[in-house]
Backbone as a printed PyTorch tensor [residue, N CA C, xyz], in Angstrom:
tensor([[[ -8.2810, -11.0580,   2.1930],
         [ -7.6510, -10.7680,   0.9130],
         [ -7.6550,  -9.2490,   0.6880]],

        [[ -6.6370,  -8.7710,   0.0550],
         [ -6.5000,  -7.3440,  -0.2220],
         [ -7.4440,  -6.9250,  -1.3510]],

        [[ -8.0080,  -5.7350,  -1.2010],
         [ -8.8230,  -5.1410,  -2.2640],
         [ -8.1430,  -3.8400,  -2.6710]],

        [[ -7.7220,  -3.7610,  -3.9120],
         [ -7.0150,  -2.5850,  -4.3960],
         [ -7.9880,  -1.4570,  -4.7090]],

        [[ -7.6050,  -0.2380,  -4.3450],
         [ -8.3700,   0.9690,  -4.6610],
         [ -7.4940,   1.8330,  -5.5630]],

        [[ -7.9950,   2.1170,  -6.7280],
         [ -7.2340,   2.8950,  -7.7050],
         [ -7.7680,   4.3200,  -7.7370]],

        [[ -6.8610,   5.2800,  -7.5400],
         [ -7.2060,   6.6990,  -7.6080],
         [ -6.6660,   7.2380,  -8.9270]],

        [[ -7.5380,   7.4120,  -9.8730],
         [ -7.1230,   7.8520, -11.2080],
         [ -6.6710,   9.3120, -11.2470]],

        [[ -6.8960,  10.0460, -10.1770],
         [ -6.5300,  11.4630, -10.1240],
         [ -5.3020,  11.7230,  -9.2540]],

        [[ -4.6650,  10.6800,  -8.7580],
         [ -3.5570,  10.8580,  -7.8160],
         [ -2.2580,  11.2830,  -8.4770]],

        [[ -2.1160,  11.0010,  -9.7710],
         [ -0.8500,  11.2940, -10.4350],
         [  0.1630,  10.1740, -10.2640]],

        [[ -0.2030,   9.1310,  -9.5120],
         [  0.6780,   7.9790,  -9.3020],
         [  0.2630,   6.8930, -10.2850]],

        [[  1.2360,   6.3230, -10.9660],
         [  0.9420,   5.2690, -11.9370],
         [  0.1250,   4.1610, -11.2770]],

        [[ -0.8220,   3.6180, -12.0230],
         [ -1.7320,   2.6070, -11.4860],
         [ -0.9820,   1.3970, -10.9460]],

        [[  0.0260,   0.9290, -11.6760],
         [  0.7550,  -0.2470, -11.2010],
         [  1.4730,   0.0550,  -9.8870]],

        [[  1.9670,   1.2990,  -9.7380],
         [  2.6250,   1.6720,  -8.4810],
         [  1.6310,   1.7600,  -7.3290]],

        [[  0.3910,   2.1490,  -7.6110],
         [ -0.6200,   2.1540,  -6.5610],
         [ -0.8380,   0.7360,  -6.0320]],

        [[ -0.8540,  -0.2380,  -6.9320],
         [ -1.0040,  -1.6350,  -6.5120],
         [  0.1980,  -2.0710,  -5.6970]],

        [[  1.3910,  -1.7280,  -6.1530],
         [  2.6140,  -2.0730,  -5.4220],
         [  2.5840,  -1.4480,  -4.0320]],

        [[  2.2780,  -0.1560,  -3.9420],
         [  2.2850,   0.5420,  -2.6540],
         [  1.2180,  -0.0070,  -1.7080]],

        [[  0.0460,  -0.3140,  -2.2420],
         [ -1.0130,  -0.8560,  -1.3890],
         [ -0.6440,  -2.2460,  -0.8760]],

        [[  0.0330,  -3.0270,  -1.7000],
         [  0.4830,  -4.3500,  -1.2620],
         [  1.5470,  -4.1980,  -0.1810]],

        [[  2.4940,  -3.2950,  -0.3880],
         [  3.5340,  -3.0620,   0.6160],
         [  2.9190,  -2.5900,   1.9340]],

        [[  1.9340,  -1.7070,   1.8530],
         [  1.2760,  -1.2250,   3.0660],
         [  0.5600,  -2.3710,   3.7770]],

        [[ -0.1210,  -3.2200,   3.0310],
         [ -0.8070,  -4.3670,   3.6380],
         [  0.1900,  -5.3000,   4.3120]],

        [[  1.3780,  -5.4400,   3.7300],
         [  2.4210,  -6.2600,   4.3420],
         [  2.9300,  -5.6290,   5.6360]],

        [[  3.1070,  -4.3200,   5.6250],
         [  3.5780,  -3.6210,   6.8250],
         [  2.5540,  -3.6730,   7.9590]],

        [[  1.2880,  -3.6400,   7.6000],
         [  0.2240,  -3.6160,   8.5950],
         [ -0.2060,  -5.0140,   9.0450]],

        [[  0.4000,  -6.0370,   8.4790],
         [  0.0500,  -7.3980,   8.8600],
         [ -1.2510,  -7.8910,   8.2440]],

        [[ -1.7720,  -7.1340,   7.2700],
         [ -3.0000,  -7.5500,   6.6000],
         [ -2.7190,  -8.6560,   5.5840]],

        [[ -1.4850,  -8.7350,   5.1300],
         [ -1.0140,  -9.8280,   4.2800],
         [  0.1870, -10.4450,   4.9740]],

        [[  0.2560, -11.7570,   4.9380],
         [  1.3570, -12.4740,   5.5810],
         [  1.9260, -13.5000,   4.6090]],

        [[  3.1540, -13.9500,   4.8800],
         [  3.7380, -14.9660,   4.0130],
         [  2.7900, -16.1550,   3.8350]],

        [[  2.6540, -16.5710,   2.5740],
         [  1.7660, -17.6710,   2.2400],
         [  0.4180, -17.2300,   1.7180]],

        [[  0.0340, -15.9800,   2.0180],
         [ -1.2490, -15.4770,   1.5220],
         [ -1.2060, -15.3340,   0.0030]],

        [[ -2.3520, -15.5640,  -0.6090],
         [ -2.4680, -15.4490,  -2.0700],
         [ -3.0290, -14.0790,  -2.4280]],

        [[ -2.4010, -13.4350,  -3.4040],
         [ -2.9220, -12.1770,  -3.9280],
         [ -4.0760, -12.4810,  -4.8810]],

        [[ -4.9690, -11.5130,  -5.0720],
         [ -6.0440, -11.7400,  -6.0480],
         [ -5.4490, -11.9600,  -7.4340]],

        [[ -6.1410, -12.7260,  -8.2350],
         [ -5.6740, -12.9400,  -9.6080],
         [ -5.7880, -11.6380, -10.3870]],

        [[ -5.0580, -11.5580, -11.4930],
         [ -5.1490, -10.3740, -12.3500],
         [ -6.5910, -10.1720, -12.7970]],

        [[ -7.2730, -11.2460, -13.1050],
         [ -8.6670, -11.1500, -13.5470],
         [ -9.5440, -10.5550, -12.4400]],

        [[ -9.3470, -10.9770, -11.2020],
         [-10.1310, -10.4400, -10.0860],
         [ -9.8760,  -8.9460,  -9.8920]],

        [[ -8.6090,  -8.5450, -10.0160],
         [ -8.2670,  -7.1230,  -9.8640],
         [ -8.8870,  -6.3140, -11.0000]],

        [[ -8.8120,  -6.8300, -12.2130],
         [ -9.3900,  -6.1400, -13.3740],
         [-10.8920,  -5.9750, -13.1870]],

        [[-11.5650,  -7.0170, -12.7410],
         [-13.0150,  -6.9460, -12.5320],
         [-13.3890,  -5.9350, -11.4510]],

        [[-12.5720,  -5.8420, -10.4170],
         [-12.8730,  -4.9450,  -9.3010],
         [-12.5030,  -3.4930,  -9.5840]],

        [[-11.5160,  -3.2670, -10.4530],
         [-10.9930,  -1.9130, -10.6350],
         [-11.1240,  -1.3630, -12.0490]],

        [[-11.4660,  -2.2070, -12.9970],
         [-11.5870,  -1.8070, -14.4040],
         [-10.2800,  -1.2320, -14.9550]],

        [[ -9.1570,  -1.8860, -14.6190],
         [ -7.8690,  -1.4800, -15.1900],
         [ -7.3960,  -2.5620, -16.1510]],

        [[ -6.3720,  -2.2450, -16.9090],
         [ -5.8190,  -3.1540, -17.8910],
         [ -5.1110,  -4.3250, -17.1940]],

        [[ -5.3270,  -5.5510, -17.6490],
         [ -4.6680,  -6.7060, -17.0260],
         [ -3.1430,  -6.5970, -17.0270]],

        [[ -2.5930,  -5.9790, -18.0780],
         [ -1.1340,  -5.8230, -18.1320],
         [ -0.6110,  -4.9380, -17.0030]],

        [[ -1.4360,  -4.0080, -16.5440],
         [ -1.0500,  -3.1330, -15.4360],
         [ -0.9110,  -3.9490, -14.1550]],

        [[ -1.8490,  -4.8480, -13.9320],
         [ -1.7940,  -5.7210, -12.7510],
         [ -0.5620,  -6.6130, -12.8330]],

        [[ -0.3400,  -7.1880, -13.9920],
         [  0.8130,  -8.0720, -14.1640],
         [  2.1250,  -7.3240, -13.9640]],

        [[  2.1820,  -6.0650, -14.4140],
         [  3.3760,  -5.2460, -14.2150],
         [  3.6160,  -5.0230, -12.7220]],

        [[  2.5560,  -4.7340, -11.9800],
         [  2.6780,  -4.5290, -10.5310],
         [  3.1630,  -5.8040,  -9.8550]],

        [[  2.5810,  -6.9260, -10.2210],
         [  2.9660,  -8.2040,  -9.6160],
         [  4.4130,  -8.5590,  -9.9560]],

        [[  4.8540,  -8.2470, -11.1890],
         [  6.2560,  -8.4900, -11.5560],
         [  7.1840,  -7.6200, -10.7090]],

        [[  6.7830,  -6.3660, -10.4700],
         [  7.5940,  -5.4680,  -9.6400],
         [  7.6940,  -6.0180,  -8.2150]],

        [[  6.5930,  -6.4950,  -7.6800],
         [  6.5960,  -7.0850,  -6.3370],
         [  7.4520,  -8.3500,  -6.3000]],

        [[  7.4210,  -9.0990,  -7.3840],
         [  8.2370, -10.3150,  -7.4610],
         [  9.7230,  -9.9660,  -7.5410]],

        [[ 10.0550,  -8.9370,  -8.3430],
         [ 11.4500,  -8.4910,  -8.4490],
         [ 11.9960,  -8.0570,  -7.0980]],

        [[ 11.1340,  -7.4620,  -6.2790],
         [ 11.5900,  -7.0030,  -4.9610],
         [ 11.6060,  -8.1350,  -3.9330]],

        [[ 11.1910,  -9.3260,  -4.3380],
         [ 11.2580, -10.4830,  -3.4540],
         [ 10.1020, -10.6160,  -2.4850]],

        [[  9.0720,  -9.7930,  -2.6610],
         [  7.9520,  -9.8200,  -1.7240],
         [  6.9320, -10.9050,  -2.0520]],

        [[  6.7980, -11.2350,  -3.3300],
         [  5.8390, -12.2560,  -3.7430],
         [  6.5140, -13.2060,  -4.7150]],

        [[  5.8520, -14.3420,  -4.9360],
         [  6.3280, -15.2700,  -5.9510],
         [  5.1390, -15.8150,  -6.7190]],

        [[  5.3210, -15.8990,  -8.0260],
         [  4.2810, -16.4600,  -8.8880],
         [  4.5020, -17.9610,  -8.9670]],

        [[  3.4250, -18.6960,  -8.7810],
         [  3.4800, -20.1540,  -8.9090],
         [  2.5810, -20.5350, -10.0760]],

        [[  3.1970, -21.0250, -11.1240],
         [  2.4740, -21.3310, -12.3640],
         [  1.2430, -22.1930, -12.0740]],

        [[  0.1100, -21.6790, -12.5360],
         [ -1.1350, -22.4080, -12.3850],
         [ -1.7990, -22.2640, -11.0240]],

        [[ -1.1060, -21.6570, -10.0650],
         [ -1.6610, -21.5240,  -8.7090],
         [ -1.9660, -20.0900,  -8.3190]],

        [[ -1.1570, -19.1530,  -8.8040],
         [ -1.3660, -17.7520,  -8.4640],
         [ -0.1050, -17.0970,  -7.9410]],

        [[ -0.2750, -15.9420,  -7.3190],
         [  0.8360, -15.1640,  -6.7800],
         [  0.7020, -15.1400,  -5.2660]],

        [[  1.7900, -15.4940,  -4.5830],
         [  1.7610, -15.6610,  -3.1340],
         [  2.8010, -14.7730,  -2.4580]],

        [[  2.4600, -14.3160,  -1.2560],
         [  3.3670, -13.4870,  -0.4540],
         [  4.5240, -14.3500,   0.0340]],

        [[  5.7450, -13.8340,  -0.1370],
         [  6.9490, -14.5370,   0.3260],
         [  7.4050, -14.0440,   1.6860]],

        [[  7.3120, -12.7090,   1.9110],
         [  7.7880, -12.1810,   3.1900],
         [  7.0020, -10.9440,   3.5720]],

        [[  7.0660, -10.6160,   4.8510],
         [  6.3590,  -9.4360,   5.3350],
         [  7.3260,  -8.2530,   5.3650]],

        [[  6.7900,  -7.0900,   5.6770],
         [  7.5900,  -5.8700,   5.7760],
         [  7.3290,  -5.2020,   7.1160]],

        [[  8.3480,  -4.5770,   7.6590],
         [  8.1690,  -3.7330,   8.8340],
         [  7.5610,  -4.4350,  10.0270]],

        [[  7.1510,  -3.6190,  10.9790],
         [  6.5970,  -4.1570,  12.2180],
         [  5.4250,  -3.3320,  12.7140]],

        [[  4.7520,  -2.6220,  11.8280],
         [  3.6180,  -1.7810,  12.2260],
         [  2.3790,  -2.6500,  12.3600]],

        [[  2.1360,  -3.1370,  13.5620],
         [  0.9770,  -3.9990,  13.7920],
         [ -0.3140,  -3.2010,  13.6730]],

        [[ -1.3180,  -3.8210,  13.0820],
         [ -2.6060,  -3.1540,  12.8900],
         [ -3.2630,  -2.7890,  14.2170]],

        [[ -2.9090,  -3.4870,  15.2900],
         [ -3.5070,  -3.2030,  16.5940],
         [ -2.5850,  -2.3720,  17.4940]],

        [[ -1.5680,  -1.7610,  16.9190],
         [ -0.6380,  -0.9300,  17.6730],
         [ -1.3460,   0.2770,  18.2720]],

        [[ -0.9750,   0.6660,  19.4950],
         [ -1.5460,   1.8860,  20.0670],
         [ -1.2560,   3.1130,  19.1960]],

        [[ -0.1700,   3.1020,  18.4730],
         [  0.1450,   4.2180,  17.5860],
         [ -0.8820,   4.3220,  16.4620]],

        [[ -1.3880,   3.1890,  15.9830],
         [ -2.4200,   3.2280,  14.9510],
         [ -3.6790,   3.8780,  15.4990]],

        [[ -4.0330,   3.5420,  16.7300],
         [ -5.2240,   4.1380,  17.3470],
         [ -5.0340,   5.6540,  17.4810]],

        [[ -3.8290,   6.0800,  17.8720],
         [ -3.5430,   7.5140,  17.9840],
         [ -3.6610,   8.1900,  16.6160]],

        [[ -3.1310,   7.5490,  15.5980],
         [ -3.1740,   8.1250,  14.2570],
         [ -4.6110,   8.1740,  13.7360]],

        [[ -5.3820,   7.1150,  13.9970],
         [ -6.7980,   7.1190,  13.6100],
         [ -7.5270,   8.2850,  14.2710]],

        [[ -7.2550,   8.5010,  15.5520],
         [ -7.8900,   9.5980,  16.2790],
         [ -7.4770,  10.9430,  15.6850]],

        [[ -6.2020,  11.0880,  15.3750],
         [ -5.6980,  12.3350,  14.7820],
         [ -6.3730,  12.5970,  13.4310]],

        [[ -6.4750,  11.5540,  12.5980],
         [ -7.1010,  11.7250,  11.2820],
         [ -8.5780,  12.1020,  11.4300]],

        [[ -9.2560,  11.4970,  12.3750],
         [-10.6660,  11.8260,  12.6130],
         [-10.7950,  13.2860,  13.0270]],

        [[ -9.9210,  13.7380,  13.9380],
         [ -9.9720,  15.1320,  14.3920],
         [ -9.6340,  16.0970,  13.2600]],

        [[ -8.6960,  15.7210,  12.4060],
         [ -8.3480,  16.5630,  11.2570],
         [ -9.5430,  16.7180,  10.3220]],

        [[-10.2490,  15.6280,  10.0840],
         [-11.4370,  15.6800,   9.2270],
         [-12.5210,  16.5430,   9.8640]],

        [[-12.7260,  16.3680,  11.1690],
         [-13.7270,  17.1720,  11.8810],
         [-13.3740,  18.6560,  11.8630]],

        [[-12.0750,  18.9550,  11.7900],
         [-11.6150,  20.3420,  11.7520],
         [-11.7630,  20.9550,  10.3570]],

        [[-12.2320,  20.1390,   9.4010],
         [-12.4820,  20.6630,   8.0670],
         [-11.3600,  20.4530,   7.0760]],

        [[-10.3210,  19.7160,   7.4530],
         [ -9.2320,  19.4480,   6.5170],
         [ -9.6650,  18.3720,   5.5250]],

        [[ -9.2600,  18.5380,   4.2700],
         [ -9.5770,  17.4900,   3.3010],
         [ -8.3960,  16.5190,   3.2200]],

        [[ -8.5670,  15.4800,   2.4340],
         [ -7.5630,  14.4160,   2.3350],
         [ -6.1910,  14.9570,   1.9270]],

        [[ -6.1660,  15.8700,   0.9560],
         [ -4.8890,  16.4270,   0.5020],
         [ -4.2150,  17.2480,   1.5880]],

        [[ -5.0050,  17.9980,   2.3800],
         [ -4.4430,  18.7680,   3.4960],
         [ -3.8010,  17.8360,   4.5250]],

        [[ -4.5340,  16.7810,   4.8610],
         [ -4.0340,  15.8200,   5.8480],
         [ -2.7730,  15.1380,   5.3230]],

        [[ -2.7810,  14.7480,   4.0490],
         [ -1.6030,  14.1050,   3.4550],
         [ -0.3990,  15.0410,   3.4910]],

        [[ -0.6290,  16.3310,   3.2230],
         [  0.4650,  17.2980,   3.2560],
         [  1.0130,  17.4580,   4.6700]],

        [[  0.1220,  17.5590,   5.6380],
         [  0.5640,  17.6720,   7.0360],
         [  1.3590,  16.4500,   7.4660]],

        [[  0.8180,  15.2770,   7.1630],
         [  1.4830,  14.0460,   7.5730],
         [  2.8130,  13.8750,   6.8420]],

        [[  2.8210,  14.1690,   5.5380],
         [  4.0620,  14.0900,   4.7710],
         [  5.1270,  15.0260,   5.3120]],

        [[  4.7070,  16.2220,   5.7090],
         [  5.6400,  17.1820,   6.2930],
         [  6.2090,  16.6550,   7.6110]],

        [[  5.3460,  16.0530,   8.4400],
         [  5.8030,  15.4860,   9.7120],
         [  6.7630,  14.3230,   9.4670]],

        [[  6.4530,  13.4800,   8.4940],
         [  7.3590,  12.3750,   8.1680],
         [  8.7160,  12.9050,   7.7350]],

        [[  8.6920,  13.9040,   6.8730],
         [  9.9430,  14.4810,   6.3860],
         [ 10.7540,  15.0750,   7.5380]],

        [[ 10.0690,  15.7530,   8.4370],
         [ 10.7500,  16.3890,   9.5570],
         [ 11.3810,  15.3780,  10.5160]],

        [[ 10.7420,  14.2430,  10.6780],
         [ 11.2130,  13.2850,  11.6850],
         [ 11.9850,  12.1020,  11.1140]],

        [[ 11.8950,  11.8630,   9.8090],
         [ 12.5380,  10.6850,   9.2390],
         [ 13.5180,  10.9860,   8.1300]],

        [[ 13.6660,  12.2310,   7.7310],
         [ 14.5920,  12.5840,   6.6750],
         [ 16.0270,  12.4540,   7.1830]],

        [[ 16.8930,  11.8450,   6.3900],
         [ 18.2950,  11.6830,   6.7980],
         [ 19.0640,  12.9940,   6.6450]],

        [[ 18.4630,  13.9780,   5.9800],
         [ 19.1400,  15.2600,   5.7990],
         [ 18.6910,  16.2900,   6.8300]],

        [[ 17.7080,  15.9180,   7.6880],
         [ 17.2110,  16.8480,   8.6990],
         [ 18.2270,  16.9520,   9.8310]],

        [[ 18.4800,  18.1770,  10.2830],
         [ 19.3940,  18.3810,  11.3850],
         [ 18.8940,  17.6470,  12.6220]],

        [[ 19.8430,  17.0090,  13.3050],
         [ 19.4930,  16.3360,  14.5360],
         [ 18.9510,  14.9270,  14.3310]],

        [[ 18.7930,  14.5240,  13.0980],
         [ 18.3330,  13.1620,  12.8340],
         [ 19.5210,  12.2370,  12.7440]],

        [[ 19.4980,  11.1350,  13.4490],
         [ 20.6490,  10.2150,  13.4010],
         [ 20.8480,   9.5880,  12.0490]]])
């Protein structure tokens, strides 16, 4: 089961953090169709956030077709995303890179900036030479 981590200093709305973490878990194969998400009460107990925030996140996930609420049963995953397997050799390479970045003295924000820059350079549709 997914455990949400809320970063109150990130500048990202709490409900969006839940949405993004759920999407990431779907991409990584940590959540699969049929899996049940934690109840709003469980998320509130674990994170000390407002129950309406959890419900807003779950409604957003439902609107996007990723989950479905079943009255009296809970919220369940409808479909997966992407193909980034958790056991992919690329994940091992990225884990190694992140470890080396930390050992080199970079903090989380530095690493995020570097990685974000690399993503932009290689995946932006406005970058020259990108198909």
